[in-house]
Amino acid sequence: MSGQVFSVERRVRFADCDAAGIVFFPRYFEMLNGVVEDWFAGPLDLSFAELHLRRHASVPTAAIEACFVAPSRLEDDLTFTLAVTRLGGASCTLRHRITSGEALRFEATQTIVHVGASLKPEPWPEALRARIAPFLESAP
């Protein structure tokens, strides 16, 4: 069974690039955070303002592994996709892919953890877990 994939488009901006005109590698991590934020605000129906400021919770990255496949350049149009590979009690693992056209540029696996005001892991709220579940790549 294949799950839903969240997708967003973004153009490479001047601020994303180094002196050689290619995406400076830490910028990819900032972009991924933006994709996660868009995923939460969109299909998960929980903006970061609601999550952080009103619920006093967050979803920090606990682990990330990245593979830089090919450079992205100024004004390239990129497609970011996100799928869930594992949904645990208080964490989930995300699979990110960045492409330009058919060309793969970047892949990453990221584990985020739901934490409360104490900054300790807390179980996913049931309503949020239910909205994350359709993005699982395959049934457990």
mmCIF file of C-alpha atoms in Angstrom:
data_model
loop_
_atom_site.group_PDB
_atom_site.id
_atom_site.type_symbol
_atom_site.label_atom_id
_atom_site.label_comp_id
_atom_site.label_asym_id
_atom_site.label_seq_id
_atom_site.Cartn_x
_atom_site.Cartn_y
_atom_site.Cartn_z
ATOM 1 C CA MET A 1 0.000 0.000 0.000
ATOM 2 C CA SER A 2 1.417 3.367 -0.988
ATOM 3 C CA GLY A 3 0.663 6.472 1.033
ATOM 4 C CA GLN A 4 0.073 10.051 0.064
ATOM 5 C CA VAL A 5 3.002 12.252 -0.862
ATOM 6 C CA PHE A 6 3.113 15.938 0.036
ATOM 7 C CA SER A 7 4.619 18.082 -2.697
ATOM 8 C CA VAL A 8 5.577 21.751 -2.949
ATOM 9 C CA GLU A 9 7.396 23.769 -5.619
ATOM 10 C CA ARG A 10 10.037 26.424 -4.994
ATOM 11 C CA ARG A 11 12.470 28.386 -7.139
ATOM 12 C CA VAL A 12 16.113 28.662 -6.062
ATOM 13 C CA ARG A 13 16.727 32.233 -4.916
ATOM 14 C CA PHE A 14 19.927 34.288 -4.895
ATOM 15 C CA ALA A 15 20.039 34.041 -1.082
ATOM 16 C CA ASP A 16 20.123 30.226 -1.373
ATOM 17 C CA CYS A 17 23.353 30.203 -3.381
ATOM 18 C CA ASP A 18 27.051 30.428 -2.687
ATOM 19 C CA ALA A 19 29.586 32.367 -4.775
ATOM 20 C CA ALA A 20 29.579 29.613 -7.408
ATOM 21 C CA GLY A 21 25.844 30.119 -7.962
ATOM 22 C CA ILE A 22 24.799 26.737 -6.563
ATOM 23 C CA VAL A 23 22.662 26.017 -3.506
ATOM 24 C CA PHE A 24 24.823 26.288 -0.396
ATOM 25 C CA PHE A 25 24.303 22.929 1.341
ATOM 26 C CA PRO A 26 22.903 24.237 4.693
ATOM 27 C CA ARG A 27 20.162 26.019 2.754
ATOM 28 C CA TYR A 28 18.677 22.636 1.828
ATOM 29 C CA PHE A 29 18.029 22.015 5.528
ATOM 30 C CA GLU A 30 16.274 25.372 5.834
ATOM 31 C CA MET A 31 14.195 24.476 2.765
ATOM 32 C CA LEU A 32 13.266 21.103 4.295
ATOM 33 C CA ASN A 33 12.096 22.840 7.448
ATOM 34 C CA GLY A 34 9.893 25.018 5.245
ATOM 35 C CA VAL A 35 8.445 21.911 3.576
ATOM 36 C CA VAL A 36 7.649 20.392 6.975
ATOM 37 C CA GLU A 37 6.051 23.673 8.050
ATOM 38 C CA ASP A 38 3.954 23.749 4.836
ATOM 39 C CA TRP A 39 2.931 20.095 5.394
ATOM 40 C CA PHE A 40 1.777 20.870 8.919
ATOM 41 C CA ALA A 41 -0.108 24.026 7.853
ATOM 42 C CA GLY A 42 -1.632 22.298 4.820
ATOM 43 C CA PRO A 43 -2.837 18.698 5.011
ATOM 44 C CA LEU A 44 -2.092 18.280 8.726
ATOM 45 C CA ASP A 45 -4.176 21.409 9.483
ATOM 46 C CA LEU A 46 -1.845 22.585 12.262
ATOM 47 C CA SER A 47 0.156 25.758 11.611
ATOM 48 C CA PHE A 48 3.462 26.230 13.364
ATOM 49 C CA ALA A 49 1.970 29.313 15.057
ATOM 50 C CA GLU A 50 -0.760 27.108 16.564
ATOM 51 C CA LEU A 51 1.705 24.322 17.405
ATOM 52 C CA HIS A 52 4.437 26.489 18.933
ATOM 53 C CA LEU A 53 2.735 29.588 20.300
ATOM 54 C CA ARG A 54 -0.630 28.286 21.473
ATOM 55 C CA ARG A 55 -0.016 24.593 22.188
ATOM 56 C CA HIS A 56 3.567 25.150 23.437
ATOM 57 C CA ALA A 57 4.708 22.088 21.513
ATOM 58 C CA SER A 58 7.173 21.588 18.672
ATOM 59 C CA VAL A 59 8.555 18.996 16.278
ATOM 60 C CA PRO A 60 12.352 19.303 16.384
ATOM 61 C CA THR A 61 14.600 17.195 14.210
ATOM 62 C CA ALA A 62 16.174 14.342 16.163
ATOM 63 C CA ALA A 63 18.126 12.860 13.250
ATOM 64 C CA ILE A 64 18.789 13.629 9.618
ATOM 65 C CA GLU A 65 20.753 11.878 6.904
ATOM 66 C CA ALA A 66 21.261 13.595 3.566
ATOM 67 C CA CYS A 67 22.622 12.756 0.139
ATOM 68 C CA PHE A 68 23.584 15.589 -2.199
ATOM 69 C CA VAL A 69 23.058 14.028 -5.625
ATOM 70 C CA ALA A 70 23.544 16.959 -8.018
ATOM 71 C CA PRO A 71 23.856 20.734 -7.656
ATOM 72 C CA SER A 72 20.904 23.084 -7.909
ATOM 73 C CA ARG A 73 21.516 26.501 -9.400
ATOM 74 C CA LEU A 74 20.078 29.974 -9.177
ATOM 75 C CA GLU A 75 16.520 30.106 -10.578
ATOM 76 C CA ASP A 76 16.156 26.317 -10.883
ATOM 77 C CA ASP A 77 12.572 25.247 -10.220
ATOM 78 C CA LEU A 78 12.599 22.554 -7.545
ATOM 79 C CA THR A 79 9.931 20.086 -6.489
ATOM 80 C CA PHE A 80 10.067 18.927 -2.881
ATOM 81 C CA THR A 81 8.272 15.731 -1.881
ATOM 82 C CA LEU A 82 7.700 14.398 1.614
ATOM 83 C CA ALA A 83 6.425 10.978 2.671
ATOM 84 C CA VAL A 84 6.336 9.256 6.048
ATOM 85 C CA THR A 85 8.340 6.032 6.332
ATOM 86 C CA ARG A 86 7.621 5.373 10.026
ATOM 87 C CA LEU A 87 5.099 6.713 12.502
ATOM 88 C CA GLY A 88 6.027 6.013 16.108
ATOM 89 C CA GLY A 89 4.470 6.967 19.403
ATOM 90 C CA ALA A 90 6.088 10.411 19.594
ATOM 91 C CA SER A 91 8.197 10.533 16.427
ATOM 92 C CA CYS A 92 7.984 10.003 12.712
ATOM 93 C CA THR A 93 10.531 9.522 9.991
ATOM 94 C CA LEU A 94 10.179 11.512 6.790
ATOM 95 C CA ARG A 95 11.566 10.793 3.337
ATOM 96 C CA HIS A 96 12.424 13.942 1.402
ATOM 97 C CA ARG A 97 13.296 14.162 -2.283
ATOM 98 C CA ILE A 98 14.159 17.292 -4.218
ATOM 99 C CA THR A 99 14.016 17.182 -7.995
ATOM 100 C CA SER A 100 14.287 19.626 -10.867
ATOM 101 C CA GLY A 101 12.279 18.216 -13.724
ATOM 102 C CA GLU A 102 13.177 14.537 -13.711
ATOM 103 C CA ALA A 103 16.639 15.109 -12.224
ATOM 104 C CA LEU A 104 17.133 14.130 -8.594
ATOM 105 C CA ARG A 105 19.103 16.781 -6.712
ATOM 106 C CA PHE A 106 18.868 15.839 -3.027
ATOM 107 C CA GLU A 107 17.483 13.108 -0.761
ATOM 108 C CA ALA A 108 17.150 13.054 3.009
ATOM 109 C CA THR A 109 15.687 10.992 5.799
ATOM 110 C CA GLN A 110 14.588 13.077 8.775
ATOM 111 C CA THR A 111 13.181 12.017 12.126
ATOM 112 C CA ILE A 112 11.037 14.574 13.917
ATOM 113 C CA VAL A 113 9.783 14.229 17.482
ATOM 114 C CA HIS A 114 6.620 15.689 19.000
ATOM 115 C CA VAL A 115 7.626 17.453 22.224
ATOM 116 C CA GLY A 116 5.671 19.520 24.719
ATOM 117 C CA ALA A 117 6.595 22.545 26.807
ATOM 118 C CA SER A 118 8.898 20.353 28.920
ATOM 119 C CA LEU A 119 10.934 19.685 25.738
ATOM 120 C CA LYS A 120 10.432 15.962 26.326
ATOM 121 C CA PRO A 121 8.805 13.615 23.800
ATOM 122 C CA GLU A 122 5.038 13.344 24.093
ATOM 123 C CA PRO A 123 2.715 11.052 22.117
ATOM 124 C CA TRP A 124 1.229 12.496 18.957
ATOM 125 C CA PRO A 125 -2.226 13.924 19.670
ATOM 126 C CA GLU A 126 -4.728 11.440 18.177
ATOM 127 C CA ALA A 127 -6.204 13.947 15.691
ATOM 128 C CA LEU A 128 -2.723 14.833 14.403
ATOM 129 C CA ARG A 129 -1.660 11.169 14.247
ATOM 130 C CA ALA A 130 -4.774 10.463 12.158
ATOM 131 C CA ARG A 131 -3.789 13.204 9.676
ATOM 132 C CA ILE A 132 -0.161 11.967 9.466
ATOM 133 C CA ALA A 133 -1.105 8.293 8.915
ATOM 134 C CA PRO A 134 -2.254 8.656 5.266
ATOM 135 C CA PHE A 135 1.291 9.753 4.366
ATOM 136 C CA LEU A 136 2.816 6.432 5.466
ATOM 137 C CA GLU A 137 4.587 4.889 2.468
ATOM 138 C CA SER A 138 3.389 1.399 3.296
ATOM 139 C CA ALA A 139 1.222 -0.361 5.822
ATOM 140 C CA PRO A 140 3.048 -1.545 8.974
#
